[in-house]
């Protein structure tokens, strides 16, 4: 079980009433850490996940400097001090 | 208190009056609150709340609790509740389709807040209810899993349940409008639903489902008779006197039968609509932004323009962006896709624009506080 930092986008923080962008979470993998975050931060899951249980189409997740969509399951194991960052995908629009 | 304290201090004149009228203007990029006294001539506009989020609907329950719906194409929908707009908190157990299912909830389109039960209509089309003043929500399977569902097709605005009416004298009798599907009615508290579209032109023909394929855009209940309902439809303006069993056109005087919002002043029974040119163009007819009023139950309509911008004004009013306040004289509020809010404090005889340009306006609701 690793202790890592989860950094959330400001629109999500503001709508949940969170004053900080960074939150300490625990887990052996990225998925476990996100599950831990959903438990610690009520209301977060609906903003990151759709009804399939996966991340929403325009939500990106990075483990340190690498997008998780380019990491195998085995490469998503966590070590103490790792940083998970949630970002809005570059999607264009107004 | 309605507004956050840092906003309240900026508007001492407004807050010193006995009656306050607050208009919650939901836009593509947040909500703005316009406040005035009973005269509704001088306005203060503050905001945004939910900066960056679409604010798609709002309501206030008889208990005084506010319910505000937000959505984002990135971060999804949510519902927020609170006793004042400065203290809204996201509901954890909000309207949601089950994980792993085929349906996805992109936004809440309408909230009907009743004394004991609230309803929320959503996209993808479905209905949810709450019996605890909005804190938790359950689906209405009788509608969400309706036998005609496989024939439901989205319109230009999506597949959305955007209108919910409840008979004030009989909570078992409910109407739900879904575009581009039609109107359904339940006479048993939502357990079962029957399409109610006879007399309305079918715009999505499907021989398998002849009772749907109607594209209702807006519903307005009559202020006195629950079974009298006015319907702005894709195919024209209609009314029913029998709870939707039969519909008839009532378009005399309208510049176009096409439009989206419709509302009735509960005191005067005046009807308001905003005709625009056809489903192909969806712009004010001839570039003239002219809401219309009927003072005879839809028998005839007249254009209103005193104080509204001269042509060309090429923005319309989305289906949730018109409201009435029920005061005497009646206030009418039009939020446009160009970000203007036009207010009439005399039932539509004259109009003024608020001195601001907001993002595209999606929803407008009026809250009167004594």
Coordinates of N, CA and C in Angstrom, one line a residue, chain A residues 9 11-12 14-16 42-48 50-53 56 58-59 86-89 91-92 94, chain B residues 29 50-51 53 70 72-78 80 89-92 96-101 103-106:
Chain A
X9 N -8.4 18.7 -10.8 CA -8.6 19.9 -11.5 C -9.4 20.9 -10.7
X11 N -11.9 23.0 -11.5 CA -13.4 23.0 -11.5 C -14.0 21.9 -10.7
X12 N -13.4 20.7 -10.6 CA -13.9 19.7 -9.7 C -13.8 20.0 -8.3
X14 N -13.7 23.0 -7.0 CA -14.7 24.1 -6.6 C -16.1 23.6 -6.5
X15 N -16.5 22.7 -7.4 CA -17.9 22.2 -7.3 C -18.1 21.3 -6.1
X16 N -17.0 20.7 -5.6 CA -17.1 19.8 -4.4 C -16.8 20.6 -3.1
X42 N -16.5 12.6 -1.0 CA -17.8 12.3 -1.5 C -18.2 13.1 -2.7
X43 N -18.8 12.5 -3.7 CA -19.2 13.2 -4.9 C -18.2 13.2 -6.0
X44 N -17.0 12.8 -5.7 CA -15.9 12.8 -6.7 C -16.1 11.8 -7.9
X45 N -16.6 10.6 -7.5 CA -16.7 9.6 -8.5 C -17.5 10.0 -9.7
X46 N -18.7 10.7 -9.5 CA -19.5 11.0 -10.6 C -18.9 11.9 -11.6
X47 N -17.9 12.7 -11.2 CA -17.2 13.7 -12.0 C -16.1 13.0 -12.8
X48 N -15.5 11.9 -12.3 CA -14.4 11.3 -13.0 C -14.9 10.1 -13.8
X50 N -17.9 7.5 -15.8 CA -19.2 7.5 -16.3 C -19.9 6.2 -15.9
X51 N -21.0 5.9 -16.5 CA -21.8 4.7 -16.0 C -21.1 3.4 -16.3
X52 N -20.1 3.4 -17.1 CA -19.4 2.1 -17.4 C -18.4 1.8 -16.3
X53 N -18.2 2.8 -15.4 CA -17.2 2.7 -14.3 C -15.8 3.1 -14.7
X56 N -14.3 9.2 -17.5 CA -15.1 9.8 -18.5 C -14.2 10.1 -19.8
X58 N -13.4 12.6 -21.6 CA -12.5 13.7 -21.7 C -11.8 14.0 -20.4
X59 N -11.7 12.9 -19.5 CA -10.9 13.0 -18.3 C -9.6 12.2 -18.5
X86 N -5.2 14.3 -12.3 CA -6.4 14.3 -13.1 C -6.5 15.6 -13.9
X87 N -6.7 15.5 -15.2 CA -6.7 16.7 -16.0 C -7.9 16.6 -17.0
X88 N -8.4 17.7 -17.4 CA -9.3 17.7 -18.6 C -8.5 17.5 -19.8
X89 N -8.9 16.5 -20.6 CA -8.2 16.3 -21.9 C -8.4 17.5 -22.8
X91 N -9.6 19.2 -25.6 CA -10.8 18.8 -26.3 C -11.3 19.9 -27.2
X92 N -10.8 21.1 -27.2 CA -11.3 22.2 -28.0 C -12.6 22.7 -27.6
X94 N -15.6 25.8 -26.9 CA -15.7 27.2 -26.5 C -15.5 27.3 -25.0
Chain B
X29 N -21.7 28.8 -18.6 CA -20.4 28.9 -17.8 C -20.7 29.3 -16.4
X50 N -20.9 28.4 -9.5 CA -20.5 27.3 -10.3 C -19.7 27.7 -11.6
X51 N -18.8 28.6 -11.4 CA -18.0 29.1 -12.5 C -17.5 28.0 -13.4
X53 N -19.2 25.9 -15.1 CA -20.1 24.7 -15.3 C -21.4 25.2 -15.9
X70 N -26.1 21.1 -12.3 CA -25.0 21.5 -13.1 C -24.6 20.4 -14.0
X72 N -21.3 19.3 -17.1 CA -20.0 19.6 -17.8 C -19.8 18.4 -18.8
X73 N -19.4 18.8 -20.0 CA -19.2 17.7 -21.0 C -17.9 16.9 -20.6
X74 N -17.1 17.5 -19.7 CA -15.9 16.7 -19.2 C -16.3 16.0 -17.9
X75 N -16.9 16.7 -17.0 CA -17.0 16.1 -15.6 C -18.4 15.7 -15.2
X76 N -19.3 15.7 -16.2 CA -20.6 15.1 -15.9 C -21.6 16.0 -15.1
X77 N -22.7 15.4 -14.8 CA -23.8 16.2 -14.2 C -23.7 16.1 -12.6
X78 N -24.4 17.0 -12.0 CA -24.5 16.9 -10.5 C -25.7 17.7 -10.1
X80 N -27.2 20.0 -6.7 CA -26.7 20.7 -5.5 C -28.0 21.2 -4.7
X89 N -24.7 22.4 -1.6 CA -23.7 21.2 -1.5 C -24.2 20.1 -2.5
X90 N -23.2 19.5 -3.1 CA -23.5 18.5 -4.1 C -24.2 17.3 -3.4
X91 N -25.2 16.8 -4.0 CA -25.9 15.6 -3.5 C -25.1 14.4 -3.9
X92 N -24.8 13.5 -2.9 CA -24.1 12.3 -3.2 C -24.9 11.3 -4.0
X96 N -29.0 9.1 -11.1 CA -28.0 8.4 -11.8 C -28.5 7.1 -12.3
X97 N -28.1 6.8 -13.5 CA -28.4 5.5 -14.1 C -27.4 4.4 -13.5
X98 N -27.8 3.2 -13.4 CA -27.0 2.2 -12.8 C -25.7 2.0 -13.6
X99 N -24.6 1.8 -12.8 CA -23.3 1.5 -13.4 C -23.4 0.2 -14.2
X100 N -22.8 0.2 -15.3 CA -22.8 -1.0 -16.1 C -24.0 -1.1 -17.1
X101 N -24.9 -0.2 -17.0 CA -26.1 -0.3 -17.9 C -25.8 0.5 -19.2
X103 N -27.6 3.1 -20.3 CA -28.0 4.5 -20.2 C -27.0 5.4 -19.5
X104 N -26.8 6.6 -20.1 CA -25.9 7.5 -19.5 C -26.6 8.8 -19.2
X105 N -26.3 9.4 -18.1 CA -27.0 10.7 -17.7 C -26.0 11.8 -18.0
X106 N -26.4 12.7 -18.9 CA -25.5 13.8 -19.3 C -25.9 15.1 -18.6

